mmCIF file of C-alpha atoms in Angstrom:
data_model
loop_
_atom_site.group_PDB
_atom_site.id
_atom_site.type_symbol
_atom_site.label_atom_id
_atom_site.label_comp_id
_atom_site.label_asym_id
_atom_site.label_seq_id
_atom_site.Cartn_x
_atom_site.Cartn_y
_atom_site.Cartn_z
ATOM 1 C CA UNK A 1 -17.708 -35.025 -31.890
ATOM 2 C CA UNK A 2 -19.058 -37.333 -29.568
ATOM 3 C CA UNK A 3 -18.965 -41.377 -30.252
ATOM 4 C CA UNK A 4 -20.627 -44.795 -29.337
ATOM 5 C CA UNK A 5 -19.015 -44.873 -25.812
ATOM 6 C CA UNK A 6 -20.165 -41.029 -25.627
ATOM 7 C CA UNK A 7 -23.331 -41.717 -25.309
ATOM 8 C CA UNK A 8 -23.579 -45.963 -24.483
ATOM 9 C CA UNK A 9 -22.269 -47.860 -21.791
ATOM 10 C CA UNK A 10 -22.587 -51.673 -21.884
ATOM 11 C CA UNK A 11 -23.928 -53.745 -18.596
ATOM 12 C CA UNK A 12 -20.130 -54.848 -18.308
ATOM 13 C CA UNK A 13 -18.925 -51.325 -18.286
ATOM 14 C CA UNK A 14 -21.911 -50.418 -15.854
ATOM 15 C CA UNK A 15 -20.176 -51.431 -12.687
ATOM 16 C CA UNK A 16 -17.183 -49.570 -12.989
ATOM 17 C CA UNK A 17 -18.998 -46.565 -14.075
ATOM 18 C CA UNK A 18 -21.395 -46.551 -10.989
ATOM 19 C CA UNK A 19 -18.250 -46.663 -8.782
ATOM 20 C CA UNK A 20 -16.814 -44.214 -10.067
ATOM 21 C CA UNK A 21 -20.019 -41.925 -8.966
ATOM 22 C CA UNK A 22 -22.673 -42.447 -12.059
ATOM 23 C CA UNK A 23 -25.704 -42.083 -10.886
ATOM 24 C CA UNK A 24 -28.587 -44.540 -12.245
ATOM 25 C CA UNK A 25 -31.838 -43.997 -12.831
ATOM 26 C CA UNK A 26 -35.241 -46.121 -14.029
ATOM 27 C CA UNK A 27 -36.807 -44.216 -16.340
ATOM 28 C CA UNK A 28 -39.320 -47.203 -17.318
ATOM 29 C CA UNK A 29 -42.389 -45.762 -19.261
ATOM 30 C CA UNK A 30 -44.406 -46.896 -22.498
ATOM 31 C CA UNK A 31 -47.150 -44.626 -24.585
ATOM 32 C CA UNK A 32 -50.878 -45.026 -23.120
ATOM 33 C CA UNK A 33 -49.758 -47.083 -19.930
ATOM 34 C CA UNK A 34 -51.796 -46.272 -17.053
ATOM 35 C CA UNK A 35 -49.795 -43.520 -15.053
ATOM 36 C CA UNK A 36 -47.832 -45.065 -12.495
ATOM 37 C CA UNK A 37 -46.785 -48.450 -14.393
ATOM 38 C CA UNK A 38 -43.681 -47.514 -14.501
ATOM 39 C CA UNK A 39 -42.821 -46.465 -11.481
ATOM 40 C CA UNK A 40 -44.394 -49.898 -10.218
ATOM 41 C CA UNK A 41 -42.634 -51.801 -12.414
ATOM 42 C CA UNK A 42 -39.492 -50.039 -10.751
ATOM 43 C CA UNK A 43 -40.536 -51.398 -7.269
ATOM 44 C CA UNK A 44 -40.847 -54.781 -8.296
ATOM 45 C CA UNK A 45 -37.202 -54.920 -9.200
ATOM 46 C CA UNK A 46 -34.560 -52.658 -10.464
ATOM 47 C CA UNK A 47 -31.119 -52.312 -10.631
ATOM 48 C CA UNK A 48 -29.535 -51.682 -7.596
ATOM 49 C CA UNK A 49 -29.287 -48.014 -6.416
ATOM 50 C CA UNK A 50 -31.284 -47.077 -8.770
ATOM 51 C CA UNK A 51 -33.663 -43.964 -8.654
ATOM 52 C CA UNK A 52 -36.972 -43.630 -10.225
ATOM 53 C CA UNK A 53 -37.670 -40.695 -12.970
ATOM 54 C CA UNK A 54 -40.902 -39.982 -14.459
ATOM 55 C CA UNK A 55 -40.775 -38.737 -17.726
ATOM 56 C CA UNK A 56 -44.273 -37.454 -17.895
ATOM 57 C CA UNK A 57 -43.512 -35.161 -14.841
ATOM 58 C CA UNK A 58 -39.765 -34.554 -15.275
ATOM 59 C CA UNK A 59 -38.975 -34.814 -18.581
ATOM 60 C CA UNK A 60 -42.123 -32.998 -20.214
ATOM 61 C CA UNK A 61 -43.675 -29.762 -19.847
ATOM 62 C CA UNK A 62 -47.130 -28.699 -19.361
ATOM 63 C CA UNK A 63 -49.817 -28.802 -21.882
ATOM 64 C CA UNK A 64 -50.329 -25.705 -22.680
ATOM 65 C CA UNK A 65 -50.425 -25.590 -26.335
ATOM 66 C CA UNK A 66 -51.344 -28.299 -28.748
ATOM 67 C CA UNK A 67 -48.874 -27.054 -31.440
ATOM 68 C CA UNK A 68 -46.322 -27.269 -29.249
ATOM 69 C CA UNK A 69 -46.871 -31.247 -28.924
ATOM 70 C CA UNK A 70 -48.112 -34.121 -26.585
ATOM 71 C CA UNK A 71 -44.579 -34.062 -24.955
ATOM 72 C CA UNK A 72 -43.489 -30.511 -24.993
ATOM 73 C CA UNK A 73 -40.042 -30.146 -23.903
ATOM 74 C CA UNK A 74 -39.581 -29.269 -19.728
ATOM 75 C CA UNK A 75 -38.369 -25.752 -18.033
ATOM 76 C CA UNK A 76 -34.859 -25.814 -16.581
ATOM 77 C CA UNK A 77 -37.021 -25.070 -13.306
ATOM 78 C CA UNK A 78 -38.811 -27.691 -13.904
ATOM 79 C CA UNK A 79 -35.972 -30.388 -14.593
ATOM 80 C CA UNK A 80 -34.081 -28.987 -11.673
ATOM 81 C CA UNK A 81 -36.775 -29.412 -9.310
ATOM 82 C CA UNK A 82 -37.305 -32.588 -10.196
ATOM 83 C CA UNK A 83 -33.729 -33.603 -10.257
ATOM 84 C CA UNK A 84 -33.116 -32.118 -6.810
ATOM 85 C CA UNK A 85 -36.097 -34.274 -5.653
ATOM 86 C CA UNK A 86 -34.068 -37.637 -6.378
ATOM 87 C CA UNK A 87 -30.652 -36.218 -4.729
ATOM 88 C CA UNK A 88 -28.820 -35.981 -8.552
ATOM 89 C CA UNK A 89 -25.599 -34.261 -8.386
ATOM 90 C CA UNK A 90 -24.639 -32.183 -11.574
ATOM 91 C CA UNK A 91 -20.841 -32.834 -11.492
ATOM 92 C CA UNK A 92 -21.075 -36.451 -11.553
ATOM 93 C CA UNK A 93 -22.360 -38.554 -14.631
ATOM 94 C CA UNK A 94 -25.948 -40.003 -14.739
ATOM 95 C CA UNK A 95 -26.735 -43.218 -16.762
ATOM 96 C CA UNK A 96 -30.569 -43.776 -17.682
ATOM 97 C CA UNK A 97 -32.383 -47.203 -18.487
ATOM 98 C CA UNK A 98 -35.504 -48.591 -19.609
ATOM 99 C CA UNK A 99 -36.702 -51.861 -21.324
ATOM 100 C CA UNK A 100 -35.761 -52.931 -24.796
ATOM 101 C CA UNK A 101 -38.761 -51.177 -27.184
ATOM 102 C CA UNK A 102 -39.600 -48.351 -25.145
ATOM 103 C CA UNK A 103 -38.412 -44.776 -25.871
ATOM 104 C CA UNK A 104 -37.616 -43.406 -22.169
ATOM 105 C CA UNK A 105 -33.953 -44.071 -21.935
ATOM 106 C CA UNK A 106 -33.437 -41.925 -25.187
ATOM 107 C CA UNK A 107 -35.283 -39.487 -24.234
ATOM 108 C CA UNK A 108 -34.065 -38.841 -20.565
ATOM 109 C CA UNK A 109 -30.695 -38.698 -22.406
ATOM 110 C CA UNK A 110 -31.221 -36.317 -24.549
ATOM 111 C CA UNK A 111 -33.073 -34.075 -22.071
ATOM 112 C CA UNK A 112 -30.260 -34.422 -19.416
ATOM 113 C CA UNK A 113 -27.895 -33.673 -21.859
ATOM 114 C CA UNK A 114 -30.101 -30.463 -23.973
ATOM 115 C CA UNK A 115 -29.923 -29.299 -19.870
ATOM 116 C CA UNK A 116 -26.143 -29.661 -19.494
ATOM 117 C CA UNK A 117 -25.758 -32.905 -17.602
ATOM 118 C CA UNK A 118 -23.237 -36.001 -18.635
ATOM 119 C CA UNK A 119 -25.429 -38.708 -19.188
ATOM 120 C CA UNK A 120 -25.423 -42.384 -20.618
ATOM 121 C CA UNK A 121 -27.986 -44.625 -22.025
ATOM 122 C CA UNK A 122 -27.344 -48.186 -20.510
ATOM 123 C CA UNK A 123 -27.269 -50.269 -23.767
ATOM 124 C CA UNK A 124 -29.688 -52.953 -23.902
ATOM 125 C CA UNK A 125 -31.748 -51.566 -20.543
ATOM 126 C CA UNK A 126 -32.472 -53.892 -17.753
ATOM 127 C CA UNK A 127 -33.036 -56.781 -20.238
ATOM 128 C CA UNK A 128 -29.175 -56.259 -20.983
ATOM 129 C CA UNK A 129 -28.854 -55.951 -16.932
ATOM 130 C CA UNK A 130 -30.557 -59.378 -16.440
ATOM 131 C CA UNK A 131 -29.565 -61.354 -19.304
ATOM 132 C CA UNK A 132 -26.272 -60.608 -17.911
ATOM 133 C CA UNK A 133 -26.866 -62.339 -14.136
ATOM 134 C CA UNK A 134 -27.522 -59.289 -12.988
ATOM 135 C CA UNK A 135 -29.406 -58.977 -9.746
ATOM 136 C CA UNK A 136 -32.376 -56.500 -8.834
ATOM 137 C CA UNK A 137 -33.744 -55.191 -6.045
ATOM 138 C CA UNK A 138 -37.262 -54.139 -4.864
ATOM 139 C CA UNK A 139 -39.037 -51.256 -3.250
ATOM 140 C CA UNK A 140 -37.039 -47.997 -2.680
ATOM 141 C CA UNK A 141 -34.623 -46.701 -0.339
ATOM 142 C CA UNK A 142 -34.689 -43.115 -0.658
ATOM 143 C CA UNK A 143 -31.137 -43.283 0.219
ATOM 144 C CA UNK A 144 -29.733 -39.846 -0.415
ATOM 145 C CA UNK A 145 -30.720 -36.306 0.194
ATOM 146 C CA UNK A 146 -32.524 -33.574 -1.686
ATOM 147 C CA UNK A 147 -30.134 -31.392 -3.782
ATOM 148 C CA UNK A 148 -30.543 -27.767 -5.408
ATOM 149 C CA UNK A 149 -29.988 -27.663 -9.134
ATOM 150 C CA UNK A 150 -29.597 -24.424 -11.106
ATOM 151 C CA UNK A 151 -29.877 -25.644 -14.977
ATOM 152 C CA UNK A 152 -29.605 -23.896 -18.637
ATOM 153 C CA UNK A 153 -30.769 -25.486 -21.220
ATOM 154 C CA UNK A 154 -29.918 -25.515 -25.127
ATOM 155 C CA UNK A 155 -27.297 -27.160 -24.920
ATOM 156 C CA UNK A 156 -28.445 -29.785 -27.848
ATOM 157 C CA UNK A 157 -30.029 -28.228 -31.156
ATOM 158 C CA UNK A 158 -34.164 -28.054 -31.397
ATOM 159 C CA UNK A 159 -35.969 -26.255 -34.536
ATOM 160 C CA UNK A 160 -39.621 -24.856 -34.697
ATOM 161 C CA UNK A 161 -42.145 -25.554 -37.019
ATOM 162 C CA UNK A 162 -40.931 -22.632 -39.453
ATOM 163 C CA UNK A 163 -37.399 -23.856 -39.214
ATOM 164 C CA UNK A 164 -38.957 -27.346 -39.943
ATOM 165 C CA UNK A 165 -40.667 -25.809 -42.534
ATOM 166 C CA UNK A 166 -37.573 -24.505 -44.224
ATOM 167 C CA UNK A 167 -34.774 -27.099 -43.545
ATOM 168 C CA UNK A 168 -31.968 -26.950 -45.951
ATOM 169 C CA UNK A 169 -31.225 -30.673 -44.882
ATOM 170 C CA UNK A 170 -32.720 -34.420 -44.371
ATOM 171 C CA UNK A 171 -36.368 -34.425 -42.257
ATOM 172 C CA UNK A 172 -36.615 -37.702 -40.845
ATOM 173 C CA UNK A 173 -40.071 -39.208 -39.516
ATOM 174 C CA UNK A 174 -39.079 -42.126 -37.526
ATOM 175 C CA UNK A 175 -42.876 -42.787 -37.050
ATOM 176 C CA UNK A 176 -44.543 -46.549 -38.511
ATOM 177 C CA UNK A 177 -44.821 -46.902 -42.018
ATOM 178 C CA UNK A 178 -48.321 -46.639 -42.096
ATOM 179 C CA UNK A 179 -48.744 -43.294 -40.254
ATOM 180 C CA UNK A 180 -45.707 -41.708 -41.782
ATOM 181 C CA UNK A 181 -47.955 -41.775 -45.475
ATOM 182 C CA UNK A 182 -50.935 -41.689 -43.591
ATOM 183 C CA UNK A 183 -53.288 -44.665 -43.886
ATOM 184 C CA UNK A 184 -53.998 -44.636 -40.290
ATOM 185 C CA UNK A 185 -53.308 -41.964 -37.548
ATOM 186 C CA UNK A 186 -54.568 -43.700 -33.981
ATOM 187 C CA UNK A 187 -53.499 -40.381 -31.689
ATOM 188 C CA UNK A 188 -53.134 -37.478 -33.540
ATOM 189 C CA UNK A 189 -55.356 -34.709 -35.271
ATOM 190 C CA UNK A 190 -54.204 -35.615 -39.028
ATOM 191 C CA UNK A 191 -52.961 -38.093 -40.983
ATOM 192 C CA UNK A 192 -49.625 -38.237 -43.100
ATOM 193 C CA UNK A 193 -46.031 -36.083 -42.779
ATOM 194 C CA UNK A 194 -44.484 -33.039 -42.653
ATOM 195 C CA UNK A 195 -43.731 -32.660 -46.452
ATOM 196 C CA UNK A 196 -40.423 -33.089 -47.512
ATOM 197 C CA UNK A 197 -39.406 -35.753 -44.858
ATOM 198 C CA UNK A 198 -38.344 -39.144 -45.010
ATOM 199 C CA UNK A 199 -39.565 -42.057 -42.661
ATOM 200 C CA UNK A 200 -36.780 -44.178 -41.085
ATOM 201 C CA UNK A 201 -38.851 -46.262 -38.307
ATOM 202 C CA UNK A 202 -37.256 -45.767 -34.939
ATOM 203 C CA UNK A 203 -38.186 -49.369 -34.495
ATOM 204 C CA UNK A 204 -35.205 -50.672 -36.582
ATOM 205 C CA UNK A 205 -32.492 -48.635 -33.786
ATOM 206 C CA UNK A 206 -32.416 -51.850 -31.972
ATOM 207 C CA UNK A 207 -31.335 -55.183 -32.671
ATOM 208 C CA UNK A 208 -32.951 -58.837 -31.378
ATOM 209 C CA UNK A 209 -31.656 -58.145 -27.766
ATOM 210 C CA UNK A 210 -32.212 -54.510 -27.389
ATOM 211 C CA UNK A 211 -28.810 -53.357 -27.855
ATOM 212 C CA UNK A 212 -28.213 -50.449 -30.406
ATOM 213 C CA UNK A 213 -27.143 -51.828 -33.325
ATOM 214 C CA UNK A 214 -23.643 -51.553 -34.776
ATOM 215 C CA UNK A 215 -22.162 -48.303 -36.674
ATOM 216 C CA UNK A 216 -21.853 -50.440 -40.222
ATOM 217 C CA UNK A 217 -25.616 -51.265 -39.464
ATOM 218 C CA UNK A 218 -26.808 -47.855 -38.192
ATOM 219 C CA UNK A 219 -25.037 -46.772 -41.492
ATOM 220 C CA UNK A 220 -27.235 -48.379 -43.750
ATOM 221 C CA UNK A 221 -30.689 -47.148 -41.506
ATOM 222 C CA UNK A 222 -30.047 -43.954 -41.829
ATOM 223 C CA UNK A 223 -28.935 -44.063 -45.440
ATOM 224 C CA UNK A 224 -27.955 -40.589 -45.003
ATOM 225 C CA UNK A 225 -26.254 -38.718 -47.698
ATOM 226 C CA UNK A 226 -22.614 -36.748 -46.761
ATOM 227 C CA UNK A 227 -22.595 -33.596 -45.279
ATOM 228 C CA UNK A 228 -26.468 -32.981 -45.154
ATOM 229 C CA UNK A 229 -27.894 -31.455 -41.767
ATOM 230 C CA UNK A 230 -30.502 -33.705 -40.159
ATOM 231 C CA UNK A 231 -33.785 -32.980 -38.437
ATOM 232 C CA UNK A 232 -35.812 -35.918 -36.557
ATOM 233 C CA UNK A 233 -39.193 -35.798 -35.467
ATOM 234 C CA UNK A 234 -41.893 -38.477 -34.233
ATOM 235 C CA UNK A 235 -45.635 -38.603 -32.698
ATOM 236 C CA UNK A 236 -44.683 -36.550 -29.773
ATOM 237 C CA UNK A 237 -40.878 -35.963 -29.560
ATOM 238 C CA UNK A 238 -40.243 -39.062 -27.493
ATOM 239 C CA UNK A 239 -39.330 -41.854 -30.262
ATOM 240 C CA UNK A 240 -37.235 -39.392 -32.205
ATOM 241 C CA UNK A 241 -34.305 -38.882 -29.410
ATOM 242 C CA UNK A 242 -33.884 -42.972 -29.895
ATOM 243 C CA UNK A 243 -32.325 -42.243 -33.625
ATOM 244 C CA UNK A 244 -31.147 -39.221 -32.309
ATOM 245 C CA UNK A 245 -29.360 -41.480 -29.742
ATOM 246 C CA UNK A 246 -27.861 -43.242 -32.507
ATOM 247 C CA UNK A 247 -26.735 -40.275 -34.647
ATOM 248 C CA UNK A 248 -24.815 -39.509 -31.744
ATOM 249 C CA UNK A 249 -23.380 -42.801 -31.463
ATOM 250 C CA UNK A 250 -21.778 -41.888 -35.173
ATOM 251 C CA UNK A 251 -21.066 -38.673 -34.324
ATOM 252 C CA UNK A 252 -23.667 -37.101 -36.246
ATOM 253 C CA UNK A 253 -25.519 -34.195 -34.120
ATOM 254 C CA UNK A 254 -29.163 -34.476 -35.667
ATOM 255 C CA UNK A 255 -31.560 -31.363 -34.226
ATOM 256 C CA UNK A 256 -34.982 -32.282 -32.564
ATOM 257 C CA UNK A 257 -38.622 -30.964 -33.747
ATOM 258 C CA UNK A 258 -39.990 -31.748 -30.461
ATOM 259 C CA UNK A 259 -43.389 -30.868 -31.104
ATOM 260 C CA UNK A 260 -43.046 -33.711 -33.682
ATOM 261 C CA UNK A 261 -46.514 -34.850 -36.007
ATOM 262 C CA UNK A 262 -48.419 -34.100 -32.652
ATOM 263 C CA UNK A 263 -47.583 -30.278 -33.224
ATOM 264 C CA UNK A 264 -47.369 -30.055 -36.611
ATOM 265 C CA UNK A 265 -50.977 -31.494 -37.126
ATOM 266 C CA UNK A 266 -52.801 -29.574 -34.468
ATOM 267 C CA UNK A 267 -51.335 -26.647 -36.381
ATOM 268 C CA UNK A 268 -54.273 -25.783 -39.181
ATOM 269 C CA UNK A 269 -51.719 -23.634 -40.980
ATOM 270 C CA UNK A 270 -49.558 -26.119 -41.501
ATOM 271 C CA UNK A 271 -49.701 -28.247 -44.952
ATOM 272 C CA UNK A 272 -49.367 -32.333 -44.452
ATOM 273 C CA UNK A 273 -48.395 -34.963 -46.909
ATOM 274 C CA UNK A 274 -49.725 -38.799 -47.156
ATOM 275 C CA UNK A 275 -47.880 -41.664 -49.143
ATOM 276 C CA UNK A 276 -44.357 -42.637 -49.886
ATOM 277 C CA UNK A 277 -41.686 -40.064 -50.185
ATOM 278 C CA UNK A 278 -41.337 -38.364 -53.754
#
């Protein structure tokens, strides 16, 4: 059962961590930025020796099929070729940041870790890095060599939509109020939820500063009863690995939809609810 230091480590614990051989990398990236932002943003100043990941061409998979989401979920191949681009060995631990509010950091965890690979989420991102007199550097060094990855993945739990469908547990939405019971729906092919589910907005998983909050505190988010199974699901399977982030934190292992609404909607077969939970 893993725990908060599992799966967090704190800009004071970062140091010792990178010494030790972590390997850091930006994963800076926010929904409907102009490609390329983040990476950008990354040369303008980030920590040092860190590498750059792209989530839309690392950490998703093609578009293939619009039921299986906006964000499907990467090929081992894939991950490994894109790993082996930035040098990243898999016996040493990699920790991932981002900016308060954005998603990435979460979800390069979880994909590291569904593929096998130790990995930390740097609590509180570069914010935390900076607030804490931390320098950055610019532009990119390309300091290490290509490496040659052979991955498996599977190593976290993901349903399908007829697993979804049939979930002897909690379904959690962690979408906005407002397109969880479907008054608005500014991306995707259909208003509302997947019935049955429950909306806990991912954007309560951090507090003021951008750190996660604490386990009394994630406690009362979740609200989840004893002993149930949980399932998590967002627009696009991005958003949902932050609360899965945090179930982790309590030791909870929560199981990813990652087709999330954006699959479930573009499905015709499949029945949608609007308005508060029953």
């Amino acid at each position: 059962m893993s725990t908060r230091n599992d799966v967090l480590v704190s800009v004071k614990d970062l140091p010792e961590a990178v010494n030790a051989g972590a390997q850091l990398l930006d994963v800076r990236w926010s929904l409907g930025e102009a490609p390329g932002s983040g990476y950008q943003r990354y040369l303008e100043g980030h920590l040092p020796g860190a590498r750059f990941l792209d989530l839309e061409k690392v950490l998703t998979g093609p578009l293939t099929d619009p039921r299986l989401g906006r964000h499907p979920l990467p090929s081992a191949e894939q991950l490994a070729v894109g790993l082996g681009e930035l040098g990243i060995d898999p016996e040493q631990p990699i920790v991932v940041y981002d900016e308060p509010g954005s998603y990435a950091a979460a979800r390069a965890w979880w994909v590291l870790t569904w593929a096998g690979l130790s990995t930390w989420v740097l609590d509180g991102g570069i914010s935390a890095w900076t607030a804490a007199d931390g320098g950055l550097v610019s532009g990119e060094s390309r300091d290490w060599e290509p490496t040659s990855l052979t991955l498996e993945t599977g190593c976290l739990p993901t349903l399908t939509a007829n697993e979804v469908a049939t979930f002897d547990g909690i379904v959690m939405d962690v979408r906005a109020p407002e397109r969880y019971r479907g008054e608005v729906e500014p991306i995707d092919a259909k208003a509302g939820h997947i019935p049955g589910a429950v909306n806990r907005p991912v954007t309560s998983f951090w507090d003021e500063k951008g750190l996660m909050p604490s386990a009394d505190q994630l406690d009362g988010l979740l609200a989840l009863p004893a002993d149930r199974p949980v399932a998590v699901y967002c627009g696009s399977g991005v958003s949902a690995a932050q609360v899965l982030l945090a179930l982790a934190s309590l030791g909870i292992e929560g199981a990813l939809y990652p087709p999330s609404w954006s699959g479930w909607s573009a499905d015709d077969y499949r029945p949608v609810a609007t308005g508060d939970a029953s």
